Amino acid sequence: MSSRLINWFKFSSPATFYPLAGKLIPWFTGIAVVLIAIGLYMSFFVAPTDYKQGEGYRIIFVHVPTAWMSMFIYLVMALWSGLGLVFNTRISAMMANALAPTGAMFTFLALWTGAFWGKPMWGAWWVWDARLTSELILLFLYIGFMALQGAIEDTRRADRAGAILALVGVVNIPIIYYSVTWWNTLHQGASVSVSKGSSMGETMLVTMLIMVLGFWSYAIAVSLARVRSLILERERDSTWVSELSEVRR
Amino acid sequence: MFESFLVVVRRDLTLAMRRRSDVFSTLFFFVIVVSLFPLGIGPELNTLRLIAPGVVWVAALLASMLALERLFATDFDDGTLEQMLLAPQPMFIMVLAKVTAHWLVTGVPLVLMAPLLGLQYDLNTEALGVLLVSLLLGTPALSLIGAIGAALTIGLRGGGVLVSLLVLPLCIPVLIFGAGAVEANISGLGEQGHLSMMGAILVISLLLAPLATTAALRVSAE
């Protein structure tokens, strides 16, 4: 137990994490490319046509995974923020920092694909459904996090302020979600239901899981690459950075 | 502990009374925003009655954002904030006192002014009462949640806009239940559930928001 703990802390130093991230990135990039390619092939050619929604439903294979990712990434971001505040490790804050743009991108993609799906199915680009609204608010939370990070010049203060904001957001997300749900049901009833029940076919489920895993690998690869850039930027005055082969060149 | 709470509240109130224009600018911002909507939408009383709760609540939300900037800024500039952080009394109490004073100065005038603005929108007496109660429960929660944002952005360039960006998404539940209570009353559904939720939100933010604000102040004043 204790040896594991020490192992984990070993990589909380930028000097040891930087090469590790460098080694991991090609792997995750490869996995992401392969899985997303398989997932896209299956979603276009293998998955059967839905008897109710026709071919239009196929966007679900991008829409649902991006929506899941957008929420997961916020939770992971808050986790790193909490770790950063508790253990005062520099890498944690950088991870939270690096995850935010990816999370915001997935949130935007979820909204965008949702609009494309909504137009043929419901006849509207946007409805004030509870899930759509809370996803939009999630996008605002990401933007607020990034705006705060961008506004503070002192990196230490930016990290800690961002961490507090992320944690406050995490406490708020369930409250926002339930209040929006209740607001919607009180107003107009379930005129539009996003949930299609659990009647999803097995192929569809497998395809979706493959896409989720592919997006996970993509998110990991991209945020690791971003962390590496952040490390180089912040540690540029240290000796180990100046000894790196790619910096010396 | 309670004494230090009272001292800070009294001090902040005195300071606010010395500069009354700040108080009035927030109040008049609220009045003007609410009065602009009929000009933009048209004087149809049926439409106005429908949008009144939302308009009053959104205006209250914006007005309280406007006032947030000053919550900690002056204390930070003259070093009072650092002394408060160093003081033996818990910072939780200090933050609570500052927020209370801030609410008394900016929130209460809004609450008192709201029924008058509701009359412009042809709300009936009962709905006006619910509006008053919902604002009375909601504006302290807005001040408490807003204090977190204010504490995070002390001394930053463009802090005012940034505060709104950070805090407005977090205030959405208050807006939903505040405006919802009045609407539920008008449509005859009963406002009880909404008001209970507002009370719950107020209690939760009373317990948690000062903690987050304290942490944020320690980060910002470092």
mmCIF file of N, CA and C in Angstrom, chain B residues 49-128:
data_model
loop_
_atom_site.group_PDB
_atom_site.id
_atom_site.type_symbol
_atom_site.label_atom_id
_atom_site.label_comp_id
_atom_site.label_asym_id
_atom_site.label_seq_id
_atom_site.Cartn_x
_atom_site.Cartn_y
_atom_site.Cartn_z
ATOM 1 N N ARG B 49 -47.819 40.688 -17.810
ATOM 2 C CA ARG B 49 -48.128 39.914 -16.609
ATOM 3 C C ARG B 49 -47.416 38.558 -16.665
ATOM 4 N N LEU B 50 -47.313 38.032 -17.888
ATOM 5 C CA LEU B 50 -46.693 36.722 -18.076
ATOM 6 C C LEU B 50 -45.187 36.766 -17.802
ATOM 7 N N ILE B 51 -44.543 37.842 -18.254
ATOM 8 C CA ILE B 51 -43.073 37.857 -18.137
ATOM 9 C C ILE B 51 -42.594 38.557 -16.867
ATOM 10 N N ALA B 52 -43.519 39.154 -16.096
ATOM 11 C CA ALA B 52 -43.101 39.959 -14.949
ATOM 12 C C ALA B 52 -42.157 39.234 -13.989
ATOM 13 N N PRO B 53 -42.498 38.002 -13.530
ATOM 14 C CA PRO B 53 -41.613 37.370 -12.545
ATOM 15 C C PRO B 53 -40.200 37.190 -13.086
ATOM 16 N N GLY B 54 -40.122 36.717 -14.341
ATOM 17 C CA GLY B 54 -38.807 36.491 -14.929
ATOM 18 C C GLY B 54 -38.014 37.774 -15.068
ATOM 19 N N VAL B 55 -38.686 38.822 -15.537
ATOM 20 C CA VAL B 55 -37.986 40.094 -15.748
ATOM 21 C C VAL B 55 -37.464 40.645 -14.427
ATOM 22 N N VAL B 56 -38.314 40.661 -13.408
ATOM 23 C CA VAL B 56 -37.890 41.212 -12.117
ATOM 24 C C VAL B 56 -36.733 40.391 -11.562
ATOM 25 N N TRP B 57 -36.827 39.063 -11.714
ATOM 26 C CA TRP B 57 -35.775 38.229 -11.144
ATOM 27 C C TRP B 57 -34.457 38.362 -11.897
ATOM 28 N N VAL B 58 -34.530 38.401 -13.234
ATOM 29 C CA VAL B 58 -33.291 38.558 -14.000
ATOM 30 C C VAL B 58 -32.652 39.908 -13.679
ATOM 31 N N ALA B 59 -33.488 40.944 -13.571
ATOM 32 C CA ALA B 59 -32.948 42.265 -13.242
ATOM 33 C C ALA B 59 -32.309 42.263 -11.863
ATOM 34 N N ALA B 60 -32.936 41.572 -10.910
ATOM 35 C CA ALA B 60 -32.351 41.497 -9.566
ATOM 36 C C ALA B 60 -31.011 40.776 -9.604
ATOM 37 N N LEU B 61 -30.960 39.708 -10.415
ATOM 38 C CA LEU B 61 -29.716 38.946 -10.561
ATOM 39 C C LEU B 61 -28.599 39.836 -11.114
ATOM 40 N N LEU B 62 -28.923 40.587 -12.182
ATOM 41 C CA LEU B 62 -27.913 41.454 -12.800
ATOM 42 C C LEU B 62 -27.489 42.562 -11.844
ATOM 43 N N ALA B 63 -28.468 43.128 -11.140
ATOM 44 C CA ALA B 63 -28.137 44.217 -10.224
ATOM 45 C C ALA B 63 -27.224 43.723 -9.111
ATOM 46 N N SER B 64 -27.465 42.494 -8.624
ATOM 47 C CA SER B 64 -26.610 42.016 -7.540
ATOM 48 C C SER B 64 -25.213 41.673 -8.063
ATOM 49 N N MET B 65 -25.120 41.276 -9.350
ATOM 50 C CA MET B 65 -23.793 41.072 -9.943
ATOM 51 C C MET B 65 -23.011 42.379 -9.978
ATOM 52 N N LEU B 66 -23.748 43.444 -10.336
ATOM 53 C CA LEU B 66 -23.139 44.766 -10.474
ATOM 54 C C LEU B 66 -22.520 45.218 -9.157
ATOM 55 N N ALA B 67 -23.194 44.872 -8.062
ATOM 56 C CA ALA B 67 -22.741 45.350 -6.759
ATOM 57 C C ALA B 67 -21.609 44.507 -6.194
ATOM 58 N N LEU B 68 -21.429 43.294 -6.751
ATOM 59 C CA LEU B 68 -20.467 42.358 -6.157
ATOM 60 C C LEU B 68 -19.039 42.873 -6.173
ATOM 61 N N GLU B 69 -18.721 43.600 -7.243
ATOM 62 C CA GLU B 69 -17.355 44.055 -7.437
ATOM 63 C C GLU B 69 -16.813 44.778 -6.197
ATOM 64 N N ARG B 70 -17.701 45.526 -5.550
ATOM 65 C CA ARG B 70 -17.247 46.352 -4.422
ATOM 66 C C ARG B 70 -17.189 45.584 -3.110
ATOM 67 N N LEU B 71 -17.617 44.323 -3.129
ATOM 68 C CA LEU B 71 -17.729 43.592 -1.870
ATOM 69 C C LEU B 71 -16.407 43.523 -1.120
ATOM 70 N N PHE B 72 -15.337 43.098 -1.820
ATOM 71 C CA PHE B 72 -14.047 42.975 -1.152
ATOM 72 C C PHE B 72 -13.005 43.952 -1.680
ATOM 73 N N ALA B 73 -13.303 44.631 -2.799
ATOM 74 C CA ALA B 73 -12.261 45.389 -3.491
ATOM 75 C C ALA B 73 -11.637 46.469 -2.612
ATOM 76 N N THR B 74 -12.468 47.300 -1.952
ATOM 77 C CA THR B 74 -11.901 48.405 -1.182
ATOM 78 C C THR B 74 -11.105 47.879 0.017
ATOM 79 N N ASP B 75 -11.626 46.818 0.653
ATOM 80 C CA ASP B 75 -10.904 46.241 1.793
ATOM 81 C C ASP B 75 -9.576 45.655 1.367
ATOM 82 N N PHE B 76 -9.552 45.115 0.138
ATOM 83 C CA PHE B 76 -8.303 44.556 -0.368
ATOM 84 C C PHE B 76 -7.302 45.668 -0.652
ATOM 85 N N ASP B 77 -7.801 46.773 -1.222
ATOM 86 C CA ASP B 77 -6.908 47.860 -1.597
ATOM 87 C C ASP B 77 -6.228 48.500 -0.389
ATOM 88 N N ASP B 78 -7.006 48.717 0.699
ATOM 89 C CA ASP B 78 -6.386 49.411 1.837
ATOM 90 C C ASP B 78 -5.818 48.450 2.883
ATOM 91 N N GLY B 79 -5.804 47.146 2.572
ATOM 92 C CA GLY B 79 -5.136 46.214 3.481
ATOM 93 C C GLY B 79 -5.993 45.691 4.611
ATOM 94 N N THR B 80 -7.261 46.146 4.718
ATOM 95 C CA THR B 80 -8.122 45.661 5.784
ATOM 96 C C THR B 80 -8.337 44.156 5.681
ATOM 97 N N LEU B 81 -8.424 43.691 4.444
ATOM 98 C CA LEU B 81 -8.720 42.273 4.223
ATOM 99 C C LEU B 81 -7.623 41.387 4.810
ATOM 100 N N GLU B 82 -6.368 41.808 4.632
ATOM 101 C CA GLU B 82 -5.273 41.023 5.181
ATOM 102 C C GLU B 82 -5.356 40.964 6.693
ATOM 103 N N GLN B 83 -5.696 42.110 7.297
ATOM 104 C CA GLN B 83 -5.842 42.129 8.757
ATOM 105 C C GLN B 83 -6.950 41.185 9.201
ATOM 106 N N MET B 84 -8.034 41.154 8.422
ATOM 107 C CA MET B 84 -9.129 40.246 8.770
ATOM 108 C C MET B 84 -8.674 38.792 8.688
ATOM 109 N N LEU B 85 -7.869 38.497 7.645
ATOM 110 C CA LEU B 85 -7.401 37.118 7.486
ATOM 111 C C LEU B 85 -6.461 36.731 8.618
ATOM 112 N N LEU B 86 -5.735 37.723 9.140
ATOM 113 C CA LEU B 86 -4.786 37.438 10.221
ATOM 114 C C LEU B 86 -5.454 37.409 11.581
ATOM 115 N N ALA B 87 -6.654 37.983 11.682
ATOM 116 C CA ALA B 87 -7.303 38.141 12.983
ATOM 117 C C ALA B 87 -7.600 36.783 13.608
ATOM 118 N N PRO B 88 -7.618 36.714 14.951
ATOM 119 C CA PRO B 88 -7.905 35.431 15.623
ATOM 120 C C PRO B 88 -9.338 34.956 15.417
ATOM 121 N N GLN B 89 -10.258 35.867 15.136
ATOM 122 C CA GLN B 89 -11.635 35.435 14.904
ATOM 123 C C GLN B 89 -11.710 34.648 13.591
ATOM 124 N N PRO B 90 -12.586 33.628 13.540
ATOM 125 C CA PRO B 90 -12.660 32.839 12.305
ATOM 126 C C PRO B 90 -13.105 33.682 11.118
ATOM 127 N N MET B 91 -12.462 33.397 9.974
ATOM 128 C CA MET B 91 -12.763 34.179 8.774
ATOM 129 C C MET B 91 -14.188 33.920 8.299
ATOM 130 N N PHE B 92 -14.692 32.714 8.613
ATOM 131 C CA PHE B 92 -16.078 32.371 8.252
ATOM 132 C C PHE B 92 -17.033 33.449 8.734
ATOM 133 N N ILE B 93 -16.849 33.876 9.996
ATOM 134 C CA ILE B 93 -17.742 34.876 10.592
ATOM 135 C C ILE B 93 -17.583 36.217 9.896
ATOM 136 N N MET B 94 -16.318 36.560 9.616
ATOM 137 C CA MET B 94 -16.044 37.846 8.953
ATOM 138 C C MET B 94 -16.726 37.890 7.580
ATOM 139 N N VAL B 95 -16.555 36.783 6.832
ATOM 140 C CA VAL B 95 -17.156 36.726 5.497
ATOM 141 C C VAL B 95 -18.669 36.839 5.607
ATOM 142 N N LEU B 96 -19.226 36.093 6.569
ATOM 143 C CA LEU B 96 -20.674 36.122 6.756
ATOM 144 C C LEU B 96 -21.125 37.541 7.088
ATOM 145 N N ALA B 97 -20.347 38.235 7.915
ATOM 146 C CA ALA B 97 -20.706 39.602 8.288
ATOM 147 C C ALA B 97 -20.638 40.533 7.090
ATOM 148 N N LYS B 98 -19.578 40.378 6.308
ATOM 149 C CA LYS B 98 -19.445 41.258 5.139
ATOM 150 C C LYS B 98 -20.578 41.023 4.145
ATOM 151 N N VAL B 99 -20.922 39.738 3.949
ATOM 152 C CA VAL B 99 -22.006 39.429 3.022
ATOM 153 C C VAL B 99 -23.337 39.960 3.560
ATOM 154 N N THR B 100 -23.543 39.818 4.866
ATOM 155 C CA THR B 100 -24.778 40.327 5.464
ATOM 156 C C THR B 100 -24.902 41.832 5.242
ATOM 157 N N ALA B 101 -23.815 42.551 5.515
ATOM 158 C CA ALA B 101 -23.851 43.998 5.326
ATOM 159 C C ALA B 101 -24.117 44.339 3.859
ATOM 160 N N HIS B 102 -23.460 43.579 2.978
ATOM 161 C CA HIS B 102 -23.634 43.804 1.544
ATOM 162 C C HIS B 102 -25.082 43.582 1.131
ATOM 163 N N TRP B 103 -25.686 42.532 1.707
ATOM 164 C CA TRP B 103 -27.081 42.245 1.372
ATOM 165 C C TRP B 103 -27.997 43.341 1.911
ATOM 166 N N LEU B 104 -27.720 43.799 3.143
ATOM 167 C CA LEU B 104 -28.560 44.853 3.719
ATOM 168 C C LEU B 104 -28.507 46.108 2.861
ATOM 169 N N VAL B 105 -27.334 46.366 2.280
ATOM 170 C CA VAL B 105 -27.174 47.602 1.518
ATOM 171 C C VAL B 105 -27.705 47.472 0.094
ATOM 172 N N THR B 106 -27.459 46.320 -0.547
ATOM 173 C CA THR B 106 -27.872 46.197 -1.957
ATOM 174 C C THR B 106 -29.096 45.313 -2.151
ATOM 175 N N GLY B 107 -29.234 44.263 -1.336
ATOM 176 C CA GLY B 107 -30.337 43.329 -1.546
ATOM 177 C C GLY B 107 -31.670 43.861 -1.041
ATOM 178 N N VAL B 108 -31.666 44.370 0.177
ATOM 179 C CA VAL B 108 -32.930 44.801 0.797
ATOM 180 C C VAL B 108 -33.620 45.914 -0.003
ATOM 181 N N PRO B 109 -32.892 46.922 -0.477
ATOM 182 C CA PRO B 109 -33.583 47.934 -1.304
ATOM 183 C C PRO B 109 -34.257 47.327 -2.528
ATOM 184 N N LEU B 110 -33.616 46.345 -3.144
ATOM 185 C CA LEU B 110 -34.235 45.679 -4.301
ATOM 186 C C LEU B 110 -35.536 45.011 -3.892
ATOM 187 N N VAL B 111 -35.484 44.302 -2.754
ATOM 188 C CA VAL B 111 -36.670 43.585 -2.292
ATOM 189 C C VAL B 111 -37.807 44.570 -2.049
ATOM 190 N N LEU B 112 -37.479 45.702 -1.419
ATOM 191 C CA LEU B 112 -38.529 46.668 -1.090
ATOM 192 C C LEU B 112 -39.063 47.347 -2.344
ATOM 193 N N MET B 113 -38.218 47.502 -3.350
ATOM 194 C CA MET B 113 -38.641 48.195 -4.556
ATOM 195 C C MET B 113 -39.457 47.285 -5.479
ATOM 196 N N ALA B 114 -39.230 45.979 -5.367
ATOM 197 C CA ALA B 114 -39.819 45.033 -6.320
ATOM 198 C C ALA B 114 -41.347 45.090 -6.417
ATOM 199 N N PRO B 115 -42.103 45.164 -5.284
ATOM 200 C CA PRO B 115 -43.561 45.205 -5.431
ATOM 201 C C PRO B 115 -44.040 46.399 -6.255
ATOM 202 N N LEU B 116 -43.347 47.513 -6.109
ATOM 203 C CA LEU B 116 -43.713 48.701 -6.876
ATOM 204 C C LEU B 116 -43.552 48.451 -8.370
ATOM 205 N N LEU B 117 -42.438 47.761 -8.721
ATOM 206 C CA LEU B 117 -42.217 47.451 -10.125
ATOM 207 C C LEU B 117 -43.205 46.393 -10.612
ATOM 208 N N GLY B 118 -43.580 45.485 -9.703
ATOM 209 C CA GLY B 118 -44.577 44.482 -10.055
ATOM 210 C C GLY B 118 -45.901 45.127 -10.422
ATOM 211 N N LEU B 119 -46.222 46.230 -9.748
ATOM 212 C CA LEU B 119 -47.464 46.947 -10.059
ATOM 213 C C LEU B 119 -47.458 47.455 -11.493
ATOM 214 N N GLN B 120 -46.289 47.894 -11.947
ATOM 215 C CA GLN B 120 -46.180 48.351 -13.338
ATOM 216 C C GLN B 120 -46.530 47.246 -14.312
ATOM 217 N N TYR B 121 -46.310 45.999 -13.873
ATOM 218 C CA TYR B 121 -46.578 44.857 -14.737
ATOM 219 C C TYR B 121 -47.944 44.244 -14.433
ATOM 220 N N ASP B 122 -48.749 44.958 -13.644
ATOM 221 C CA ASP B 122 -50.112 44.545 -13.368
ATOM 222 C C ASP B 122 -50.205 43.195 -12.653
ATOM 223 N N LEU B 123 -49.280 42.935 -11.718
ATOM 224 C CA LEU B 123 -49.408 41.726 -10.907
ATOM 225 C C LEU B 123 -50.427 41.979 -9.809
ATOM 226 N N ASN B 124 -51.184 40.939 -9.411
ATOM 227 C CA ASN B 124 -52.134 41.144 -8.315
ATOM 228 C C ASN B 124 -51.423 41.107 -6.960
ATOM 229 N N THR B 125 -52.159 41.474 -5.917
ATOM 230 C CA THR B 125 -51.538 41.658 -4.597
ATOM 231 C C THR B 125 -50.887 40.382 -4.087
ATOM 232 N N GLU B 126 -51.581 39.271 -4.326
ATOM 233 C CA GLU B 126 -51.047 38.003 -3.826
ATOM 234 C C GLU B 126 -49.716 37.674 -4.486
ATOM 235 N N ALA B 127 -49.666 37.861 -5.815
ATOM 236 C CA ALA B 127 -48.433 37.586 -6.546
ATOM 237 C C ALA B 127 -47.319 38.532 -6.088
ATOM 238 N N LEU B 128 -47.703 39.778 -5.786
ATOM 239 C CA LEU B 128 -46.693 40.725 -5.297
ATOM 240 C C LEU B 128 -46.102 40.239 -3.978
#
